Short mmCIF file of C-alpha atoms and ligand atoms in Angstrom, two decimals:
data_model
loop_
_atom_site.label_atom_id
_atom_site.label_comp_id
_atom_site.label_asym_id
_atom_site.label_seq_id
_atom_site.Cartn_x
_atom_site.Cartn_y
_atom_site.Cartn_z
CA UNK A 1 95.09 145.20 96.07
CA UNK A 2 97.16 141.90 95.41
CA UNK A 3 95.12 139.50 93.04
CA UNK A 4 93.36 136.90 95.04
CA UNK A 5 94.83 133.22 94.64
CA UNK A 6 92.25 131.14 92.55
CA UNK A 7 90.85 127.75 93.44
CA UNK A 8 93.21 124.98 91.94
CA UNK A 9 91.31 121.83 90.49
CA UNK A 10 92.59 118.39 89.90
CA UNK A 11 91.52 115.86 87.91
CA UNK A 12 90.56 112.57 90.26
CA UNK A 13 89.84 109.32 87.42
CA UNK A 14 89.21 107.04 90.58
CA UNK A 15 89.10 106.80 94.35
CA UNK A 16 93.26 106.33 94.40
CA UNK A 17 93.52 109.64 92.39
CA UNK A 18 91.48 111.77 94.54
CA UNK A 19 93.28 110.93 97.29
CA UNK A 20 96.49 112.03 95.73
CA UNK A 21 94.85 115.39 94.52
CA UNK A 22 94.50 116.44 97.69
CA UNK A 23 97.20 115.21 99.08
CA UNK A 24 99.31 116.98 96.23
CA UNK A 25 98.15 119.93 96.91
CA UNK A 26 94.32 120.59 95.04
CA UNK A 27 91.83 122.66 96.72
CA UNK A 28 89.53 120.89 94.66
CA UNK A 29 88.70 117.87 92.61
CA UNK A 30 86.30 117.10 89.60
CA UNK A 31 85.13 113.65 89.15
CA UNK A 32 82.70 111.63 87.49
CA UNK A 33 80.18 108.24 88.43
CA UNK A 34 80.16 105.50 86.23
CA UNK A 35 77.82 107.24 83.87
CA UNK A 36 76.75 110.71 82.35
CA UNK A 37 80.07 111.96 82.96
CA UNK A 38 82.68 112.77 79.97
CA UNK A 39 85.07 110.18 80.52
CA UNK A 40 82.87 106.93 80.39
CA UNK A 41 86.56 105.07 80.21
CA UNK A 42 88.43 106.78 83.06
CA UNK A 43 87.73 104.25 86.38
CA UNK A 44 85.21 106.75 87.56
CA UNK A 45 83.85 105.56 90.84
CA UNK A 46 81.15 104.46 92.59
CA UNK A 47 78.51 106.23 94.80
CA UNK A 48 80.59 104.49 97.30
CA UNK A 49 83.50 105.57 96.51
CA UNK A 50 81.91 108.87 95.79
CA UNK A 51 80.90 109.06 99.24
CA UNK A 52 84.17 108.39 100.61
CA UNK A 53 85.85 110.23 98.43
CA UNK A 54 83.35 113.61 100.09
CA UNK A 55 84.52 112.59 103.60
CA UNK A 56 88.16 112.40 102.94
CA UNK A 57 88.15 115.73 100.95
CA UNK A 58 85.59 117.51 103.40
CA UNK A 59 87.61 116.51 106.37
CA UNK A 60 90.76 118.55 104.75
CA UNK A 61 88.38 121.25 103.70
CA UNK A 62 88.73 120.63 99.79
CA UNK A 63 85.90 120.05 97.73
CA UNK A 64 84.43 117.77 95.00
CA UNK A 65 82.93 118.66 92.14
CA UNK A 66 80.59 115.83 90.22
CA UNK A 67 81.13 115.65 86.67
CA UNK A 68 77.52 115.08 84.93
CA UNK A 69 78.34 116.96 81.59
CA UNK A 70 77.64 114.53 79.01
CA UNK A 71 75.16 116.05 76.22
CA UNK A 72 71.98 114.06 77.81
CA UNK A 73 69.53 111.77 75.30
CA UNK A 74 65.54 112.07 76.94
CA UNK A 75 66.82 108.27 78.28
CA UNK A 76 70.06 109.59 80.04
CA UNK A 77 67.22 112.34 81.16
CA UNK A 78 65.48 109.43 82.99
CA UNK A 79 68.73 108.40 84.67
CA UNK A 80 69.67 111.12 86.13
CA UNK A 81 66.21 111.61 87.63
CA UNK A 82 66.85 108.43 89.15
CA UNK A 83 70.13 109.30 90.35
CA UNK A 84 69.44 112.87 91.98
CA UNK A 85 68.07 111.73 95.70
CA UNK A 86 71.64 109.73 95.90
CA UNK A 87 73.51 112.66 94.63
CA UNK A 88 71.85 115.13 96.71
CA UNK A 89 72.06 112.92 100.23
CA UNK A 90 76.25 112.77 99.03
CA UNK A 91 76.70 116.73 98.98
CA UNK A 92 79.02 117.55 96.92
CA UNK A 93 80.91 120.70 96.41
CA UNK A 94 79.21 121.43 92.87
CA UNK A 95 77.83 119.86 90.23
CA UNK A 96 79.22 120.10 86.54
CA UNK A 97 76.51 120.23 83.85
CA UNK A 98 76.35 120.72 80.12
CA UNK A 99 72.76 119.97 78.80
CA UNK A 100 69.74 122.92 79.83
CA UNK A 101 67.49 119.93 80.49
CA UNK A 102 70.24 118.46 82.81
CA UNK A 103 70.36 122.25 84.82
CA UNK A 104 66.31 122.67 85.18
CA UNK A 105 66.01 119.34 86.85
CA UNK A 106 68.83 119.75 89.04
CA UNK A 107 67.53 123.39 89.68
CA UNK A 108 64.13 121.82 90.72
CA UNK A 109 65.50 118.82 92.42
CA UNK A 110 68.88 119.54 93.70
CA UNK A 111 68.35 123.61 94.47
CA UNK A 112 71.41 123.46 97.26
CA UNK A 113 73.87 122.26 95.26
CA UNK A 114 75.99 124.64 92.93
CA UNK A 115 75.86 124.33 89.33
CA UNK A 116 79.16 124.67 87.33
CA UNK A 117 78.85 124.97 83.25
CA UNK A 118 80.91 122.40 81.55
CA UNK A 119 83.62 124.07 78.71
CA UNK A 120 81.76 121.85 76.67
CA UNK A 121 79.33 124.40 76.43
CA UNK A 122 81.68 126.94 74.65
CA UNK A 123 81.33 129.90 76.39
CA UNK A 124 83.36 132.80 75.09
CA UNK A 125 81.69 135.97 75.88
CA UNK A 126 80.53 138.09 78.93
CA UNK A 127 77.12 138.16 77.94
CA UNK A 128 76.93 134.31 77.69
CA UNK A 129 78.06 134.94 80.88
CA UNK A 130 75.57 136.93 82.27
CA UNK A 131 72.65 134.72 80.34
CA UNK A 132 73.92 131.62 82.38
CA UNK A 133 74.49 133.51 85.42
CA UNK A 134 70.53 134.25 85.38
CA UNK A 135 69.77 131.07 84.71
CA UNK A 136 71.23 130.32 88.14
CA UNK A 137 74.74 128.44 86.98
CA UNK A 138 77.33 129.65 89.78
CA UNK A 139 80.05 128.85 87.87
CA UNK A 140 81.46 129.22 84.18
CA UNK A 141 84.56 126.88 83.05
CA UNK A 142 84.96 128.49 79.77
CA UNK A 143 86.06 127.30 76.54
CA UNK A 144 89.79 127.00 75.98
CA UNK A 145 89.55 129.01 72.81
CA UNK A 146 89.05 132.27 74.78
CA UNK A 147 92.28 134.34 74.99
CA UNK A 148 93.83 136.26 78.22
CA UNK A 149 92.76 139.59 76.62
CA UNK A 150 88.60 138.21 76.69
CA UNK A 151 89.28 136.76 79.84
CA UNK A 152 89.90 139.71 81.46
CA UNK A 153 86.71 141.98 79.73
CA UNK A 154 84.39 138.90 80.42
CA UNK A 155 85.46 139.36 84.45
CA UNK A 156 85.16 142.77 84.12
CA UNK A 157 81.63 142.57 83.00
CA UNK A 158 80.78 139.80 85.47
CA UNK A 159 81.00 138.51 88.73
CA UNK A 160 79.97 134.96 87.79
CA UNK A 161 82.39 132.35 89.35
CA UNK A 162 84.41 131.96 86.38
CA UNK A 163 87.21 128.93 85.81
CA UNK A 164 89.61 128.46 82.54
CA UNK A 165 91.65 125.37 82.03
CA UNK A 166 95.39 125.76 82.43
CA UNK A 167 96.90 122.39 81.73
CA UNK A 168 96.24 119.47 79.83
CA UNK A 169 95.20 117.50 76.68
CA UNK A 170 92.79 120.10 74.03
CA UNK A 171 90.55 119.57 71.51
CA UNK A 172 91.16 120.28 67.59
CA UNK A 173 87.58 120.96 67.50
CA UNK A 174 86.03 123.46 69.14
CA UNK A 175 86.31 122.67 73.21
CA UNK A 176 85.46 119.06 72.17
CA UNK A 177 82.29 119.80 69.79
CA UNK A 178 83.62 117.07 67.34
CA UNK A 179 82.00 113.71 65.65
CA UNK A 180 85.45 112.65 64.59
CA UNK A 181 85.41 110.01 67.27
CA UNK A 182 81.70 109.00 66.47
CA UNK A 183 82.36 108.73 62.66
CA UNK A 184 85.39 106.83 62.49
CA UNK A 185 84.83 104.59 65.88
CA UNK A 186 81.31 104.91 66.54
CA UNK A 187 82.73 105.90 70.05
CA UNK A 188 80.96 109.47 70.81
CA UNK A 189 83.29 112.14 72.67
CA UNK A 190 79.92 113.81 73.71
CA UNK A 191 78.93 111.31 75.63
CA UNK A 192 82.27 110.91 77.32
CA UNK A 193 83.94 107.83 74.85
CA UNK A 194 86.12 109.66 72.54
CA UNK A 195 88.43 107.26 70.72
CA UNK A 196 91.03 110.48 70.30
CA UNK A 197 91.17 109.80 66.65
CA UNK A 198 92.43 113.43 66.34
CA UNK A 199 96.03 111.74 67.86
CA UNK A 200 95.96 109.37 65.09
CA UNK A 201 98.49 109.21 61.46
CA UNK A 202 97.19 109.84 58.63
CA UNK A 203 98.15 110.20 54.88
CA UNK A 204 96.54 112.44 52.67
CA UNK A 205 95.59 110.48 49.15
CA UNK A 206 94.55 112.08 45.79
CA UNK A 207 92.19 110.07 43.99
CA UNK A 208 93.35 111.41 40.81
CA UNK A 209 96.12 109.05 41.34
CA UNK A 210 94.47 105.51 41.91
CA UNK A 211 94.27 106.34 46.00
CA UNK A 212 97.93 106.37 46.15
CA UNK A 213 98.86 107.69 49.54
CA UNK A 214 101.17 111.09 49.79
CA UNK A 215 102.96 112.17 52.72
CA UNK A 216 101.62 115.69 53.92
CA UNK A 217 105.11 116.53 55.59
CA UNK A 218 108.07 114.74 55.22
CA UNK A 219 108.86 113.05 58.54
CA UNK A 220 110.10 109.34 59.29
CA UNK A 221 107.14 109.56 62.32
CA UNK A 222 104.12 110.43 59.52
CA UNK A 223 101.73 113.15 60.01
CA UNK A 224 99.15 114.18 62.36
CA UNK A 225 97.99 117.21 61.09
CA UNK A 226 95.10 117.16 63.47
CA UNK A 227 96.71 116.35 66.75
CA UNK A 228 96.73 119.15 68.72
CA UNK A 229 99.78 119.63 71.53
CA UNK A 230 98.45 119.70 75.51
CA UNK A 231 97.91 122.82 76.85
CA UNK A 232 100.55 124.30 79.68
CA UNK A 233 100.14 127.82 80.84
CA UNK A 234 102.54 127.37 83.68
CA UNK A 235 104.84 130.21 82.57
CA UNK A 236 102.17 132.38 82.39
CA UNK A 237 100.36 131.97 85.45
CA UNK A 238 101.38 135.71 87.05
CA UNK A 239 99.30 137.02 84.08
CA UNK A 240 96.59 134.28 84.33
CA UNK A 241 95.69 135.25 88.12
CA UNK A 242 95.96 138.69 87.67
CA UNK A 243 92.74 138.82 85.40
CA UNK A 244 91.07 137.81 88.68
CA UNK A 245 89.97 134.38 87.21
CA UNK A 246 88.37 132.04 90.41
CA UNK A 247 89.95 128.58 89.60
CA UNK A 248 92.08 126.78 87.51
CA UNK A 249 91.47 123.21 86.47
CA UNK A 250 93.76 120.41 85.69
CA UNK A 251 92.97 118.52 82.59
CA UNK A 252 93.13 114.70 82.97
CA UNK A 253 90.90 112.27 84.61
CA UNK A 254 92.00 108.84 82.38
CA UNK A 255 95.93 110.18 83.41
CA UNK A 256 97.83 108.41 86.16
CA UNK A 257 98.02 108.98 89.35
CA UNK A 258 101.51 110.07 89.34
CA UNK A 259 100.60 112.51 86.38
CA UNK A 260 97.74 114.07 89.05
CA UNK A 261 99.89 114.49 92.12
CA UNK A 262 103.05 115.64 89.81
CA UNK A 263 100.94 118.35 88.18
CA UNK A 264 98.87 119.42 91.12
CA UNK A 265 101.96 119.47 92.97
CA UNK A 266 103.94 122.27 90.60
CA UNK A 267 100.71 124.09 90.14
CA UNK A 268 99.79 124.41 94.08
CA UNK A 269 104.13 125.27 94.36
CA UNK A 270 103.70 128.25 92.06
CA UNK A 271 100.63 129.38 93.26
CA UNK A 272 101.56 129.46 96.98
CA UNK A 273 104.89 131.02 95.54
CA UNK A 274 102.89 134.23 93.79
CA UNK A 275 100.62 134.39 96.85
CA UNK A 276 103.91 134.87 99.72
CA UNK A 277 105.08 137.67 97.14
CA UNK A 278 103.68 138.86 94.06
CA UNK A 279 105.90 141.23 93.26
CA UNK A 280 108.88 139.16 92.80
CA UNK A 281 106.88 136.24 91.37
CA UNK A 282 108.84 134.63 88.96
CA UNK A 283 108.33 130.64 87.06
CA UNK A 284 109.73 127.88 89.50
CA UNK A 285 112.34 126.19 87.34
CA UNK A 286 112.32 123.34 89.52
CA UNK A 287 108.49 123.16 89.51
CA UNK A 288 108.39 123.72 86.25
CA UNK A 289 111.03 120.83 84.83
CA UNK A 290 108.04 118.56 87.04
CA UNK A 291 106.00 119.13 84.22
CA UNK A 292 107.86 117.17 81.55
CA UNK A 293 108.33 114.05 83.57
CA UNK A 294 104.75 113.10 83.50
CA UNK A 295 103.40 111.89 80.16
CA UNK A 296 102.06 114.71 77.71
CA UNK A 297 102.43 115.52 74.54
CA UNK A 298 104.71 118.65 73.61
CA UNK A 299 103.32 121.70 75.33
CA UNK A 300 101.93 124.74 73.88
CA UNK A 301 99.86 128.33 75.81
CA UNK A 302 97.20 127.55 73.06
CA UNK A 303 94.29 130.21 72.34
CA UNK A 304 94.68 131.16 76.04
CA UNK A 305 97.97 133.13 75.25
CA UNK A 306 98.53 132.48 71.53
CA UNK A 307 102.14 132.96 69.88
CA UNK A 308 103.21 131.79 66.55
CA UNK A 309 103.99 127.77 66.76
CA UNK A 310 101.02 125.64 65.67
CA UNK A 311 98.86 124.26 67.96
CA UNK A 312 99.23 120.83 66.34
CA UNK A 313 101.98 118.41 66.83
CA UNK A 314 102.94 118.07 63.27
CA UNK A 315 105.90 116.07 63.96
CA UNK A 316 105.24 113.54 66.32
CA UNK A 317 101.65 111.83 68.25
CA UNK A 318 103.70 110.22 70.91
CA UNK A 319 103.76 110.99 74.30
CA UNK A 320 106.56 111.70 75.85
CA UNK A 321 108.23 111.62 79.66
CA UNK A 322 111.52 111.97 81.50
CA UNK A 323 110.92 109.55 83.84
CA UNK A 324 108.75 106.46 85.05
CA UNK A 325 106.62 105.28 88.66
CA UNK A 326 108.17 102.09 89.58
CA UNK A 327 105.87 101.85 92.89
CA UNK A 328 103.43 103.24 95.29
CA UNK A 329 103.78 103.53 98.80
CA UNK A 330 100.30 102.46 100.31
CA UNK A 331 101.03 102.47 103.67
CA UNK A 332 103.92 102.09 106.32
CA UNK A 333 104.09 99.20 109.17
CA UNK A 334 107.10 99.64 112.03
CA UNK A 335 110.29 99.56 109.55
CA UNK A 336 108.01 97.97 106.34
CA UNK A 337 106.59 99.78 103.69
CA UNK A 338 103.80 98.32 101.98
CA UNK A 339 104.10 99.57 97.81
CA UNK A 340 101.88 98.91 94.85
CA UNK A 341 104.94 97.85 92.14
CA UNK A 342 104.16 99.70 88.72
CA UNK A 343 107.64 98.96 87.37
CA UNK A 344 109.95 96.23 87.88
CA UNK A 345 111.61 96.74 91.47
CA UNK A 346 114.93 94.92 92.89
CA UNK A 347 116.65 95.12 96.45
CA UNK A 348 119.41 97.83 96.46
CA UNK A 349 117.44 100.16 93.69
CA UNK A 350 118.16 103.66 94.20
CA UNK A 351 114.86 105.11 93.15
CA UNK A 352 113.52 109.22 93.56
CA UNK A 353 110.88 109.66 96.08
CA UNK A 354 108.50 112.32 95.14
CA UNK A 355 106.93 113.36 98.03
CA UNK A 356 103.84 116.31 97.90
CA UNK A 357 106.28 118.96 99.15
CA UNK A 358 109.99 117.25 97.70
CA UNK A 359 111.96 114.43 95.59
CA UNK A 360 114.44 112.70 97.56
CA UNK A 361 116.41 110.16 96.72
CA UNK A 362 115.85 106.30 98.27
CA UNK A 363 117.55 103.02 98.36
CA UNK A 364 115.45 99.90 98.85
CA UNK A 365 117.26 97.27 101.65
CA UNK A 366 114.68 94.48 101.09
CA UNK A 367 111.88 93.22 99.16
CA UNK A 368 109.43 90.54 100.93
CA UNK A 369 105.87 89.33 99.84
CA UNK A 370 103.37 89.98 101.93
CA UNK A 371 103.89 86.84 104.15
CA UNK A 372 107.39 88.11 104.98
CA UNK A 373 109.10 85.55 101.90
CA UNK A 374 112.13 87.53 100.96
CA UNK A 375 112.06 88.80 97.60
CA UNK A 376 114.68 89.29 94.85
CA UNK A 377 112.19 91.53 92.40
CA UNK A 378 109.14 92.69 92.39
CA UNK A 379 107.15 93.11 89.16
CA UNK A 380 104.05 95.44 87.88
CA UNK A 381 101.32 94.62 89.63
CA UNK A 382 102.12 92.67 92.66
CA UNK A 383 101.87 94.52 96.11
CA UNK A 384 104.41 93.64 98.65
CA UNK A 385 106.95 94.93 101.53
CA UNK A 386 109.98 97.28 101.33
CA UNK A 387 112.44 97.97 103.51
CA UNK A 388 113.47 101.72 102.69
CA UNK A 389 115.83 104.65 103.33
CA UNK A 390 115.27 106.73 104.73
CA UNK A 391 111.61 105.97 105.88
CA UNK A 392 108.78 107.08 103.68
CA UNK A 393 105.33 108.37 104.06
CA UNK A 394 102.11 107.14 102.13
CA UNK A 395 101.45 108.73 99.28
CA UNK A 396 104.82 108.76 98.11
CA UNK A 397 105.82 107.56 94.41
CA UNK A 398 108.93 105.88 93.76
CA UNK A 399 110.24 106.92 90.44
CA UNK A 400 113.57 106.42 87.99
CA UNK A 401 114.53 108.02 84.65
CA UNK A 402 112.06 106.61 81.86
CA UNK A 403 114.06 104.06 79.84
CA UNK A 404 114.54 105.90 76.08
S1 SF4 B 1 88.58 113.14 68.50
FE1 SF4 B 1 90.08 114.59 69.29
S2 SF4 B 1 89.18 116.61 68.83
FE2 SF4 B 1 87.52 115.11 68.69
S3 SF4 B 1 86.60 115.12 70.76
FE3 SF4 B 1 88.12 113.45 70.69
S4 SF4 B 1 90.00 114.40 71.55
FE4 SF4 B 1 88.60 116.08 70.94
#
């Protein structure tokens, strides 16, 4: 029997991003409210927004998960007893916990609504599995330390929803179990603030030598032993849905937009590629190449599959990209389209239009302010009108080659 086509979830930081998610191709989003959720510092939205953001993903028949998988404190505790009667009247898809105080009250208060264990958890075994599973969790996102081979005997002992991460930033500590952040910035990554001071340079100093500083490795960039590459299993993803795993998720809630839809987009490509034919499934190359114009840090199959290149980026803590978003398109009136500028912008550009099923390329005829004003340039920032062609729909991102 052909292996059934897991779930694909997307990051969505804000409103914007959802929308983009789902328009890219996610069957589902994760997202967080302004609080209890792991990425305090993303945009996050409102209950508002939160609501809107239900109705424009139930109305394509995608979900939303809520993110509330911060490691609680008895006052959080009170909060989200507040909070539950405004969650609950919102229904979404799932809600993602990661304290046992956090899952009892929802269990009591929220019994309708799925609960999804946060990686934060570490779950690496099928008879943590099976514990949670009692305990009435729906579904596990394991830890990203748990290889293919584990995978595969935890769904064998199982049939717990279970969900891996293939893509995105990781953890040198264990799935994010780490008071680097908290030490150095007094920023806690368990409550959803990490500072990322694993991405930072550092020199090792002896203090045998008055504190002088030594260079770990020799490299005109400096040394971050403890910056660990993103995770991409993309090349792998045959194998990945063949252990029968229910959904993937996307890393990436305080990325861009454009790195959501681009990502989503070559994810949703390759898995609608395996599911016309699995037998003659083989990695995208055009899908793939996506991957590295988005910003991320060089790519590695981590625990999931490991091989024999460190998981750290020893040689460099930049980011890197092939190219850049110069603008959005928000919307389209008659022969006008209005864009959100991200980039500098000029009449007679020839920009890349990255569409959710193509790139095509685009020459802009006019700028004008909103008023009509012509308009040499447009800068970062500003929104205004375009005359473009061809024609473009919303939800399209203008893009050029990144500038070295
Ligand atoms: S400092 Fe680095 S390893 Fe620690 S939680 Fe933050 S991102 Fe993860």
């Amino acid at each position: 029997m052909p292996a059934k086509i897991p779930e694909l979830v997307a990051p969505a930081g804000s409103l914007e991003k959802l929308h983009y998610a789902i328009q890219y191709g996610a069957d589902a989003v994760y997202c967080g409210l302004e609080e209890l959720n792991l990425r305090i510092r993303s945009e996050n939205l409102t209950l508002g927004q939160l609501h809107e953001g239900i109705a424009f993903a139930h109305s394509r028949q995608k979900k939303v998960y809520l993110a509330l998988n911060a490691l609680l404190c008895n006052t959080d505790l009170h909060r989200l007893d507040e909070m539950i009667n405004e969650v609950v009247a919102l229904r979404p898809d799932g809600i993602i916990v990661a304290d046992p105080g956090a899952i009892m009250l929802l269990r009591q208060r929220a019994p309708s609504i799925p609960l999804h264990l946060s990686t934060q958890f570490s779950t690496t075994n099928w008879q943590a599995v099976r514990f949670w599973h009692a305990q009435g969790i729906r579904r596990i996102i394991l830890a990203r330390e748990v290889p293919l081979s584990d995978l595969r005997a935890i769904r064998q002992h199982t049939d717990c929803k279970l969900e891996i991460f293939v893509h995105g930033a990781m953890c040198m500590a264990y799935s994010g179990r780490c008071l680097l952040s908290t030490y150095l910035t007094h920023r806690n990554a368990n409550q959803g603030d990490c500072a990322q001071p694993c991405r930072w340079e550092y020199v090792v100093q002896e203090a045998a030598k008055n504190g002088v500083p030594i260079r770990a490795i020799e490299d005109p960039q400096g040394t971050t032993l403890l910056s660990a590459k993103d995770l991409c299993l993309f090349d792998h993803l045959a194998a990945v849905i063949e252990t029968g795993v229910d959904a993937l998720k996307i890393e990436g809630r305080m990325k861009s937009t454009y790195y959501v839809a681009v990502v989503t987009r070559s994810y949703r490509k390759a898995l609608d590629l395996y599911q016309q034919n699995p037998a003659s499934y083989s990695t995208p190359e055009l899908w793939r190449k996506e991957l590295s114009t988005v910003s991320h840090r060089p790519y590695t199959s981590g625990f999931t599959i490991p091989d024999k290149a460190p998981l750290q980026s020893y040689a460099s803590k930049s980011y890197e990209q092939s190219h850049q978003v110069h603008a959005q398109v928000a919307s389209r009136e008659d022969v006008l389209h209005v864009l959100d500028v991200k980039a500098q912008l000029a009449s007679g550009d020839q920009l890349e239009a990255v569409t959710p099923d193509e790139n095509r390329m685009v020459e802009i005829n006019g700028l004008f302010a909103l008023d009509g004003e012509p308009l040499e340039q447009a800068h970062p920032g500003q929104r205004i009108k375009a005359a473009l062609t061809p024609p473009l729909a919303p939800y399209t991102l203008l893009r050029k080659p990144a500038v070295p």
